[in-house]
mmCIF file of C-alpha atoms and ligand atoms in Angstrom:
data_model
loop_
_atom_site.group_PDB
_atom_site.id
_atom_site.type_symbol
_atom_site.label_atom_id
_atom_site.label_comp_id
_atom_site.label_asym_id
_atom_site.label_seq_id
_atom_site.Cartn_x
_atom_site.Cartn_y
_atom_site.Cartn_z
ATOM 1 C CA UNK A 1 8.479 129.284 118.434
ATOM 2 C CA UNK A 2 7.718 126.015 115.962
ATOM 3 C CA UNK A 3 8.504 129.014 113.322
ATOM 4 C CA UNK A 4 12.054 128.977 114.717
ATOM 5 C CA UNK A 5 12.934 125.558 115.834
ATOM 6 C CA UNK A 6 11.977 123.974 112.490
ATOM 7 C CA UNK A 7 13.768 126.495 110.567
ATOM 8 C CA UNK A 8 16.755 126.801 112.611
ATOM 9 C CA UNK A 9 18.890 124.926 109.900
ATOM 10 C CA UNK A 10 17.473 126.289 106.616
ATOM 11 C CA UNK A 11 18.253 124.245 103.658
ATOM 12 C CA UNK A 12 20.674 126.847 101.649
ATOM 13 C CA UNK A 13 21.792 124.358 99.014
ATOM 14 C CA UNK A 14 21.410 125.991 96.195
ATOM 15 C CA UNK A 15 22.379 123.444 93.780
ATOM 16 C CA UNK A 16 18.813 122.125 93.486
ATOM 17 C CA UNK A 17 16.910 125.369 92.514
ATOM 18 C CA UNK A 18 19.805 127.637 91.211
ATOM 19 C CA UNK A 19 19.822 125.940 87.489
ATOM 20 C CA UNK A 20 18.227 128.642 86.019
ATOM 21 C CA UNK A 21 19.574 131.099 84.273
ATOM 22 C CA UNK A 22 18.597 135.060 83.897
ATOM 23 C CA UNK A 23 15.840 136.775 86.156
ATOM 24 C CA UNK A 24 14.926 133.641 87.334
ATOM 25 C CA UNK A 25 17.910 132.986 88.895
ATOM 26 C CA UNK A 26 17.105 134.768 91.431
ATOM 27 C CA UNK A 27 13.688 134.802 91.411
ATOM 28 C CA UNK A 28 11.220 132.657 90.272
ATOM 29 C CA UNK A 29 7.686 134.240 89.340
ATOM 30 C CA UNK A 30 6.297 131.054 88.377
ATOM 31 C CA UNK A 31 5.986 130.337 91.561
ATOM 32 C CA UNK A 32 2.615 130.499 92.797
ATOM 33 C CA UNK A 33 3.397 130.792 96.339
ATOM 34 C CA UNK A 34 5.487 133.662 95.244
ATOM 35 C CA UNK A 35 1.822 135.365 94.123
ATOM 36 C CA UNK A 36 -0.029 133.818 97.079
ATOM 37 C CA UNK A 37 2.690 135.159 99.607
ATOM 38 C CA UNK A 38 2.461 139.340 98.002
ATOM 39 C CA UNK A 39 -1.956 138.658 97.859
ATOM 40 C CA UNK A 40 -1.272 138.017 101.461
ATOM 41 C CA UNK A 41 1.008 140.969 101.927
ATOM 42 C CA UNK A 42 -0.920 143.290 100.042
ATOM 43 C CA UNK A 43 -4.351 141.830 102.297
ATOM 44 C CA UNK A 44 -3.082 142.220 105.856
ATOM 45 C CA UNK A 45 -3.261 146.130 105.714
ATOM 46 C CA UNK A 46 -6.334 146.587 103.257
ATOM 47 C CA UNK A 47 -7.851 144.311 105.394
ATOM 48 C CA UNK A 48 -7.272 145.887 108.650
ATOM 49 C CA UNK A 49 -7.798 149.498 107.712
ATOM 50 C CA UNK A 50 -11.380 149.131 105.436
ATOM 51 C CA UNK A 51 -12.509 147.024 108.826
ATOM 52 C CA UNK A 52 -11.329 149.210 111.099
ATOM 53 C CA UNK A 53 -12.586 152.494 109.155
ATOM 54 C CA UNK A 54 -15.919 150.650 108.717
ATOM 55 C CA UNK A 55 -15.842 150.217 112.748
ATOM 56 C CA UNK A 56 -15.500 153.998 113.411
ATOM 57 C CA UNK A 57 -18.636 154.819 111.417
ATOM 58 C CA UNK A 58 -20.879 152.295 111.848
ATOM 59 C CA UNK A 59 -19.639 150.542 115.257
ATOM 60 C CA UNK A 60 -20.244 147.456 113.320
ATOM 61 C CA UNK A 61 -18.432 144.995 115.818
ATOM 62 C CA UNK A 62 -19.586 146.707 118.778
ATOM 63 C CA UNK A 63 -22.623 145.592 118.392
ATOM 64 C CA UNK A 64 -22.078 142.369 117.091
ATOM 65 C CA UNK A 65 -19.566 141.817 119.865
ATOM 66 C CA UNK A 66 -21.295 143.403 122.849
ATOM 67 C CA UNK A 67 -18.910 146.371 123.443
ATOM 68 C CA UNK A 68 -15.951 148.000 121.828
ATOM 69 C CA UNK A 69 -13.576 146.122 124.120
ATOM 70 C CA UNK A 70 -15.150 142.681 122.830
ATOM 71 C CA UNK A 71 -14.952 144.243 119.697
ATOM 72 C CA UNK A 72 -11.065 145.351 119.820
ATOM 73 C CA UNK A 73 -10.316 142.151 121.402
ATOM 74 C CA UNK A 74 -11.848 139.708 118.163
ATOM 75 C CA UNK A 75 -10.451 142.061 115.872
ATOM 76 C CA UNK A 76 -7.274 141.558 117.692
ATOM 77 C CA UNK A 77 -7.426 137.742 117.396
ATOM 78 C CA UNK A 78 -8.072 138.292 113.448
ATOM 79 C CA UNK A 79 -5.393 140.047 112.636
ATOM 80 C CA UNK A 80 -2.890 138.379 115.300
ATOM 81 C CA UNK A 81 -3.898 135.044 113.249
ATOM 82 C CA UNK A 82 -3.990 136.835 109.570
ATOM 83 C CA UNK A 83 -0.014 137.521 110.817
ATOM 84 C CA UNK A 84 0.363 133.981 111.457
ATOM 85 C CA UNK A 85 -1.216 133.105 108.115
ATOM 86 C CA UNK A 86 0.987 135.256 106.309
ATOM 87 C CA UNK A 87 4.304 134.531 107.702
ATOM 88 C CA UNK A 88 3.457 130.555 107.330
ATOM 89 C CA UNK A 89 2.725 131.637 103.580
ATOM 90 C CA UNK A 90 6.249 133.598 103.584
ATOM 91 C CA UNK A 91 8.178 130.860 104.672
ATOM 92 C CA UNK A 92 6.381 128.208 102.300
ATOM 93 C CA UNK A 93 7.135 130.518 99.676
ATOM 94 C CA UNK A 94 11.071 131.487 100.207
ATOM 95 C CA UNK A 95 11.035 127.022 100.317
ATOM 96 C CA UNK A 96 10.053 127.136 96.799
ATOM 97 C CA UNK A 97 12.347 129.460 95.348
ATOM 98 C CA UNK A 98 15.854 130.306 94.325
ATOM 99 C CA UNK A 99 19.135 130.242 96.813
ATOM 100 C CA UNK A 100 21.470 132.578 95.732
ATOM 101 C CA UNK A 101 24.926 131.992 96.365
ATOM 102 C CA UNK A 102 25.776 135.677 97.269
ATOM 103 C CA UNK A 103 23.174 135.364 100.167
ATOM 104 C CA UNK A 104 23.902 131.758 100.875
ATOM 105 C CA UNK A 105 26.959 133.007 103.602
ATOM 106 C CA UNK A 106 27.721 132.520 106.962
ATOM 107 C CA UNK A 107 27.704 136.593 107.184
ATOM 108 C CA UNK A 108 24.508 137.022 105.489
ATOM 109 C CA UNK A 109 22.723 134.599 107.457
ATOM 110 C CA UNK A 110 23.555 135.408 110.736
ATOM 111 C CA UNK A 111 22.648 139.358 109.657
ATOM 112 C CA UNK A 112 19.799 137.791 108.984
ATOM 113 C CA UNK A 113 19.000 136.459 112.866
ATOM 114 C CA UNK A 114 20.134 139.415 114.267
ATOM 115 C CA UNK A 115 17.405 141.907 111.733
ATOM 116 C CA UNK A 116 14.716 139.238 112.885
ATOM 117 C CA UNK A 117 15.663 139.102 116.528
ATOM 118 C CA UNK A 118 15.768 143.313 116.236
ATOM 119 C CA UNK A 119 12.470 143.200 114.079
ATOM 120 C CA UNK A 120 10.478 140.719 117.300
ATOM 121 C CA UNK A 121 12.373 142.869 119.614
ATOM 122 C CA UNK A 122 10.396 146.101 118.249
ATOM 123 C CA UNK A 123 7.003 144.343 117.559
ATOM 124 C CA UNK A 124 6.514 143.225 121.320
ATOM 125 C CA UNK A 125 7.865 146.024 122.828
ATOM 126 C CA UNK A 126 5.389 147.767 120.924
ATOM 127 C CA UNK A 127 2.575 145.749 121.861
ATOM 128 C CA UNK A 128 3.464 146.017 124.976
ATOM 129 C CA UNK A 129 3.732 149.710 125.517
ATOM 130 C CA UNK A 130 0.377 149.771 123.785
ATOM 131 C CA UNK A 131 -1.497 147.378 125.010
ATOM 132 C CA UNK A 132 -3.938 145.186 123.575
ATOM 133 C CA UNK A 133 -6.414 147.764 122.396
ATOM 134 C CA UNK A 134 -3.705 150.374 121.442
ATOM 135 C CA UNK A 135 -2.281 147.839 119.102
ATOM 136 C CA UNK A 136 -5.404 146.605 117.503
ATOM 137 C CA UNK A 137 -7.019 149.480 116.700
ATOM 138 C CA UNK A 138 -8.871 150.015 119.512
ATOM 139 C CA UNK A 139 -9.342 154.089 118.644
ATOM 140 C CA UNK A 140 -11.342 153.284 116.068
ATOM 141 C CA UNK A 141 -13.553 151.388 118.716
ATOM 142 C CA UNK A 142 -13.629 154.882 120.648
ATOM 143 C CA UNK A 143 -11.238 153.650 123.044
ATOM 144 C CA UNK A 144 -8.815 156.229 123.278
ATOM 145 C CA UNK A 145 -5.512 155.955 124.914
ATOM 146 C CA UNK A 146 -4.836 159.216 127.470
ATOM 147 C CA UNK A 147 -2.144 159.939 126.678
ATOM 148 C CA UNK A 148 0.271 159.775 123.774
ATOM 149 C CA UNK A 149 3.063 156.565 124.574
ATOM 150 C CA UNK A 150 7.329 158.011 124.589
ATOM 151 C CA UNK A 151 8.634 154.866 125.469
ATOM 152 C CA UNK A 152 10.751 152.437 124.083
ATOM 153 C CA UNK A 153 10.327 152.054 121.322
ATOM 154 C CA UNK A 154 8.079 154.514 120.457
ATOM 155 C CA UNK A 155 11.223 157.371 121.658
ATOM 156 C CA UNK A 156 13.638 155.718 119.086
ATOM 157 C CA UNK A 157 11.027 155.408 116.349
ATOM 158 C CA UNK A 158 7.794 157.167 115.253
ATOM 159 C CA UNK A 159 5.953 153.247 114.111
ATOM 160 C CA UNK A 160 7.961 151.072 115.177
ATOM 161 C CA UNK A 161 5.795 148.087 114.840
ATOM 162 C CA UNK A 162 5.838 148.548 111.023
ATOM 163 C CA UNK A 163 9.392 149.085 111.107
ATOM 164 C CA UNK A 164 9.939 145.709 113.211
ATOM 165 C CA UNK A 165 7.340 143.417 110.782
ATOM 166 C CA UNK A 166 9.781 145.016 107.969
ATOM 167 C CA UNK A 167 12.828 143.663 109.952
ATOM 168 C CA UNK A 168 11.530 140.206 110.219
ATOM 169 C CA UNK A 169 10.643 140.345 106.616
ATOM 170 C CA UNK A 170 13.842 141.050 105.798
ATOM 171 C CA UNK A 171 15.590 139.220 108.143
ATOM 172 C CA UNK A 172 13.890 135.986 107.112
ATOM 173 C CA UNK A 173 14.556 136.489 103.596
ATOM 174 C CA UNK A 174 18.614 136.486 104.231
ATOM 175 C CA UNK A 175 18.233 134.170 107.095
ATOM 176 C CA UNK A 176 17.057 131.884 104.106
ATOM 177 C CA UNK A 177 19.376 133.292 101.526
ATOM 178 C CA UNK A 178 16.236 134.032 99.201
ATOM 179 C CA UNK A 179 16.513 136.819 96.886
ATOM 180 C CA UNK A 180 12.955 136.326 96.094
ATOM 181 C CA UNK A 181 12.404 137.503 100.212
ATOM 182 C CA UNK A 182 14.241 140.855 99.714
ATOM 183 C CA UNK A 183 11.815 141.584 96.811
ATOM 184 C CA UNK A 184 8.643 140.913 98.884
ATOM 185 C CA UNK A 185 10.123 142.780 101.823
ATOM 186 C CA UNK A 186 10.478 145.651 99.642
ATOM 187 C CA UNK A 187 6.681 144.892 98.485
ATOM 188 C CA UNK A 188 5.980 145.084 102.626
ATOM 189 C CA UNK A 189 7.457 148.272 102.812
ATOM 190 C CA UNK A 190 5.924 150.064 100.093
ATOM 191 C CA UNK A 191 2.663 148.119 101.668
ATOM 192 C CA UNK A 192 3.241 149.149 105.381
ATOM 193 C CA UNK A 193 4.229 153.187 103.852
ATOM 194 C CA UNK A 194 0.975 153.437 102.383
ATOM 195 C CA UNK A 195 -1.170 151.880 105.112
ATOM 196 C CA UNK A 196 1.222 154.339 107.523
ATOM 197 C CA UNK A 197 -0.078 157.559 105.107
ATOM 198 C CA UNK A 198 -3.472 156.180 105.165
ATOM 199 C CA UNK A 199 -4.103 155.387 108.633
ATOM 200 C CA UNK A 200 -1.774 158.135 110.280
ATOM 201 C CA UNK A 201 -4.156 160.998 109.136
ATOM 202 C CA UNK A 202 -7.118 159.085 110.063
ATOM 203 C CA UNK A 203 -5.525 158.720 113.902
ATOM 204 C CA UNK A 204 -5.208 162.011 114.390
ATOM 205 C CA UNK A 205 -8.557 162.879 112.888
ATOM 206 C CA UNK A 206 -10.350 160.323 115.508
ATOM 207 C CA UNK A 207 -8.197 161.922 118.374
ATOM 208 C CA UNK A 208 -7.828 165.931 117.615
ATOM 209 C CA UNK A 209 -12.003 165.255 117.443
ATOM 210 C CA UNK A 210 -12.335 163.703 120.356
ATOM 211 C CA UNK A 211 -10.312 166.889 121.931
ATOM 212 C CA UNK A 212 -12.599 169.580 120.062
ATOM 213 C CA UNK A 213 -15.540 167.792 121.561
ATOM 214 C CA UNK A 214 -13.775 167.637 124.801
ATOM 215 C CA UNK A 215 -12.781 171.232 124.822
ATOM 216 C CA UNK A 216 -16.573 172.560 123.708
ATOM 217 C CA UNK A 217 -17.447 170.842 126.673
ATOM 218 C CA UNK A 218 -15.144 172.215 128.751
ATOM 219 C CA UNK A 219 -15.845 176.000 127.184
ATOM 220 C CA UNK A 220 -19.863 175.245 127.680
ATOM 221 C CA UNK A 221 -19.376 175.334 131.373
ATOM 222 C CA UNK A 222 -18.499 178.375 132.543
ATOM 223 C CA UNK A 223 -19.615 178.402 135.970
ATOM 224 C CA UNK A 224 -16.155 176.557 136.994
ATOM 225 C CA UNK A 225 -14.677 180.513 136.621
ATOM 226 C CA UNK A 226 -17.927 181.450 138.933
ATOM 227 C CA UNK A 227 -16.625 178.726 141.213
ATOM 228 C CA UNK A 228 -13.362 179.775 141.141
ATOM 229 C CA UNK A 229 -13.801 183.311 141.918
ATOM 230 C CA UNK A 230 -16.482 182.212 144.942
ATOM 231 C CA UNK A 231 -13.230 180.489 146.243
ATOM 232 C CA UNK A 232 -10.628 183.065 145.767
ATOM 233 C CA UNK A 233 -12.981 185.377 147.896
ATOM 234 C CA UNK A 234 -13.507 182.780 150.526
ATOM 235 C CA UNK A 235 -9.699 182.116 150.829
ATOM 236 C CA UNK A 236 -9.331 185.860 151.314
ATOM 237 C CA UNK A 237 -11.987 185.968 153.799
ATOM 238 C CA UNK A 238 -9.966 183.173 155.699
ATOM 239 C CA UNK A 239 -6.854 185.168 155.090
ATOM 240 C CA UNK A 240 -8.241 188.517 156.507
ATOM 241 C CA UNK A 241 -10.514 186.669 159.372
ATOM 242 C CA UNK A 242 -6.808 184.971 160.462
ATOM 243 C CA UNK A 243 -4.384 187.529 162.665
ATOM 244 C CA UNK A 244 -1.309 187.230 159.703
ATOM 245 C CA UNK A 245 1.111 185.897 162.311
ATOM 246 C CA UNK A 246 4.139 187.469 163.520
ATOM 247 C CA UNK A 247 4.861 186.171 167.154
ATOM 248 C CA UNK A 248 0.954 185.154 167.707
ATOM 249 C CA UNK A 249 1.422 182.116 165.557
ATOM 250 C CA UNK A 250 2.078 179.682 167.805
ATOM 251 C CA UNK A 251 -2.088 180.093 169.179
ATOM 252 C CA UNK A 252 -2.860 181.195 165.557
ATOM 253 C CA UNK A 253 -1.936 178.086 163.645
ATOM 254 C CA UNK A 254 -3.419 175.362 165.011
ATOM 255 C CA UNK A 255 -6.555 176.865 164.987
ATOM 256 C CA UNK A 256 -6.494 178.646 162.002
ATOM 257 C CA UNK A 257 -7.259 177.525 158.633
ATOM 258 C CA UNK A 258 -4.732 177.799 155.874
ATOM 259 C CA UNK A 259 -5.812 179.485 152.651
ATOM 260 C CA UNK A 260 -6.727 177.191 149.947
ATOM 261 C CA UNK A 261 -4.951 178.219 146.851
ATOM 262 C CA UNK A 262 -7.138 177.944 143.930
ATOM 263 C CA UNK A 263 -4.552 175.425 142.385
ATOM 264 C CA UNK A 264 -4.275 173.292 145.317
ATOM 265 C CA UNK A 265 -7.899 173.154 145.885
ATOM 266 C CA UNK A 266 -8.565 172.377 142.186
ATOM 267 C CA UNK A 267 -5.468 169.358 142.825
ATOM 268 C CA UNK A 268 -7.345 167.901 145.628
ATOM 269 C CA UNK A 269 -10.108 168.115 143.656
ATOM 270 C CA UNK A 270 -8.678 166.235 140.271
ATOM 271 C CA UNK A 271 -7.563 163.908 143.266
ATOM 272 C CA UNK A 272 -10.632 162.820 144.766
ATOM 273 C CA UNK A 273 -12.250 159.660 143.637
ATOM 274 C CA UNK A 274 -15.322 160.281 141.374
ATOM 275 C CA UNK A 275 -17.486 158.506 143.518
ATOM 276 C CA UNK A 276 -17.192 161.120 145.943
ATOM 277 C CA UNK A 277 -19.095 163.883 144.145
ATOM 278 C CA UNK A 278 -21.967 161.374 144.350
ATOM 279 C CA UNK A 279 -23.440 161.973 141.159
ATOM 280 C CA UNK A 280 -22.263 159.320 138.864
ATOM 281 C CA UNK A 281 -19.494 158.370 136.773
ATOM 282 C CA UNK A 282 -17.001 161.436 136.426
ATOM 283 C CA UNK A 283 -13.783 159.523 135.534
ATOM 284 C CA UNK A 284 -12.180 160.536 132.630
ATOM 285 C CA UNK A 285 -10.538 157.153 131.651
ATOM 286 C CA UNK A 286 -12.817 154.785 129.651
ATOM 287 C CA UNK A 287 -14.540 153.084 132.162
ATOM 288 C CA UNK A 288 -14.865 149.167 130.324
ATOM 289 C CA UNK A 289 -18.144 148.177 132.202
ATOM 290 C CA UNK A 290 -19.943 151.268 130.981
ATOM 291 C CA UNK A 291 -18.352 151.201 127.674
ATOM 292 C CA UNK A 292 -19.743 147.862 126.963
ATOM 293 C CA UNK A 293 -23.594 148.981 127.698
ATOM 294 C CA UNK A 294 -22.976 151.429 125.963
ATOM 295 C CA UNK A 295 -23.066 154.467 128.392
ATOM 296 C CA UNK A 296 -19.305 155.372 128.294
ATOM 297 C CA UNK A 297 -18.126 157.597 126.776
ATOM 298 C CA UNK A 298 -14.383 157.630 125.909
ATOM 299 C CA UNK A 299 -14.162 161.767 126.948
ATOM 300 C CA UNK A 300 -16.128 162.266 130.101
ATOM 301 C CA UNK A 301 -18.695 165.031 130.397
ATOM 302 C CA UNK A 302 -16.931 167.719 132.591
ATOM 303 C CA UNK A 303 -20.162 168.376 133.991
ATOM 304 C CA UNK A 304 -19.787 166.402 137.172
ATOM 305 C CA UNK A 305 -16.736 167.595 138.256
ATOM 306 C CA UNK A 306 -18.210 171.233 137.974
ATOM 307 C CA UNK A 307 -20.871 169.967 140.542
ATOM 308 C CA UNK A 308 -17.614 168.741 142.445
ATOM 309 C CA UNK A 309 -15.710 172.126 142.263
ATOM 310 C CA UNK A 310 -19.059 174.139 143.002
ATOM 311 C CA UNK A 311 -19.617 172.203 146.200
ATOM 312 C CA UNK A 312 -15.866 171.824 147.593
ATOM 313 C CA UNK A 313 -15.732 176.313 147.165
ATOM 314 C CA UNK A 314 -19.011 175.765 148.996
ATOM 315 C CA UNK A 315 -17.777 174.001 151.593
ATOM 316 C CA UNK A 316 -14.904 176.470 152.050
ATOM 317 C CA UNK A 317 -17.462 179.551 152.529
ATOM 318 C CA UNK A 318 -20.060 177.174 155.081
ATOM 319 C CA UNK A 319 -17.268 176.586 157.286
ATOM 320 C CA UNK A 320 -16.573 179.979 158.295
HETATM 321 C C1 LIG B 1 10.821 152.731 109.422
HETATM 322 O O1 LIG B 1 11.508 153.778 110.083
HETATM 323 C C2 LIG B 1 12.016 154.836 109.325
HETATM 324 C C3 LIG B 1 12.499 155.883 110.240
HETATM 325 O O2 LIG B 1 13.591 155.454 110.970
HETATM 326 C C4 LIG B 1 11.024 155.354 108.333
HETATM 327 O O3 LIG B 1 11.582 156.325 107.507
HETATM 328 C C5 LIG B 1 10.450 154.225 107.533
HETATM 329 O O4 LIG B 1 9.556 154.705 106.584
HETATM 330 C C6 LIG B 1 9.797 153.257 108.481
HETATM 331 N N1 LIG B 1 8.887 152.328 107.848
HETATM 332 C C7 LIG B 1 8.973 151.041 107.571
HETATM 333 C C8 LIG B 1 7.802 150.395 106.957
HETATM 334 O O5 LIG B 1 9.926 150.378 107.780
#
């Protein structure tokens, strides 16, 4: 908010710094915030990836950290404030160079507020549909998000939090009427494209894994079909044992049971809390608690809620 209040009247003179002639009319390399401002550009991503890649091999911050959600969280903090750093640097750097009078309009400026009010607009909403840990990396923790986010504005855009930091960037740049910005928002770009082919492959990697473990789990126990079955036969022992009504329902239905349909069974099932089964943790979601000693795991075992499934068919056959 400082960023914006202090800079809401951007000195765009360019009298002062425009006396140069050629190239450096426009923009001046001499400058070494210029060099500072693309090292920081160039850092942010490099940065960000090698730690996080580091993190899914060697849980490095998890330990240090206590827990992948302590660990997601300081990361978080790092790279929130290596943001900070960088825009600061951005800002200090467009200072020192070149207006150009093309840029230096009414037109151009306010073009400018609206791509960095557009640009914010996407970066929040992304946090926010994300979350903390789906922001900062938090996959490569082994916290997994469920499900895949749609909504705004991941439906309009495939990474929109890139696209947004290219915005601001950009808008910034003509906000200030800095030629030199528009060439280090194209350096962001290039920047943000490669860290978007590096880490995009990577994502799916961590995830289509987790679901291959997931699924060999799933395939290892069989005895759900035994279960299954146990139930279908019960439910048609119900079925059979009940006088299909015609006018005897009346007498028939409040004492007779309905047949469980496998699917509606299995629903109730899903729906019952895990603590139910009585034999431990059986919620699929990350449970944070567990995750931080380390007992956790980001795909549940499917185990328990075979036990579940078992016992509930059970419980169908006992009571007749
Ligand atoms: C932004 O979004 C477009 C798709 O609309 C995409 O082609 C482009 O590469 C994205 N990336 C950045 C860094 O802006």
């Amino acid at each position: 908010m400082d960023y914006l209040k202090s800079r809401l009247n951007p000195d765009i003179s360019y009298t002062a710094l425009g006396k140069s002639t050629g190239l450096a009319q426009y923009v001046d390399v001499q400058s070494p915030w210029l060099w500072v401002c693309l090292g920081s550009v160039v850092f942010n991503p490099v940065f960000w990836n090698t730690v996080a890649r580091n993190e899914y091999r060697n849980k490095s911050m998890t330990k240090i950290f206590g827990g992948p959600y302590n660990g997601t969280y300081v990361l978080a903090v790092i790279i929130f404030s290596l943001g900070i750093i960088r825009d600061l640097i951005y800002e200090r750097t467009l200072l020192a160079q070149p207006v150009s009078p093309i840029l230096a309009t009414p037109l151009v400026r306010y073009t400018g507020a609206a791509l960095f009010v557009v640009g914010q607009v996407l970066v929040v909403t992304s946090i926010y549909a994300l979350g903390i840990t789906g922001t900062y990396l938090g996959d490569y923790f082994g916290i997994l998000m469920s499900h895949r986010v749609t909504s705004f504005p991941f439906n309009v855009l495939e990474n929109p939090m890139y696209n947004g930091s290219t915005l601001c960037f950009l808008g910034t740049a003509l906000w200030y009427a800095r030629p030199a910005g528009v060439v280090i928002t194209a350096v962001v770009f290039v920047v943000y494209e490669i860290a978007l082919m590096y880490e995009g492959p990577f994502t799916s990697k961590i995830y289509s894994s987790a679901a291959a473990k997931k699924r060999s789990q799933e395939i290892k126990s069989t005895s759900t079909e035994t279960a299954k079955t146990l139930e279908t036969k019960a439910n048609a022992a119900i079925s059979s044992a009940t006088p299909s009504g015609t006018s005897g329902t009346s007498s028939g239905t409040t004492t007779a049971r309905q047949p469980l349909t496998s699917s509606t069974s299995y629903a109730r099932a899903a729906a019952q809390p895990a603590s139910s089964s009585g034999s431990g943790s059986t919620n699929p979601k990350p449970v944070p608690g567990l995750q931080e000693l380390g007992l956790g795991a980001p795909v549940a075992s499917p185990q328990p809620r075979v036990t579940r499934t078992r016992s509930r068919a059970g419980r169908v056959v006992d009571d007749d």
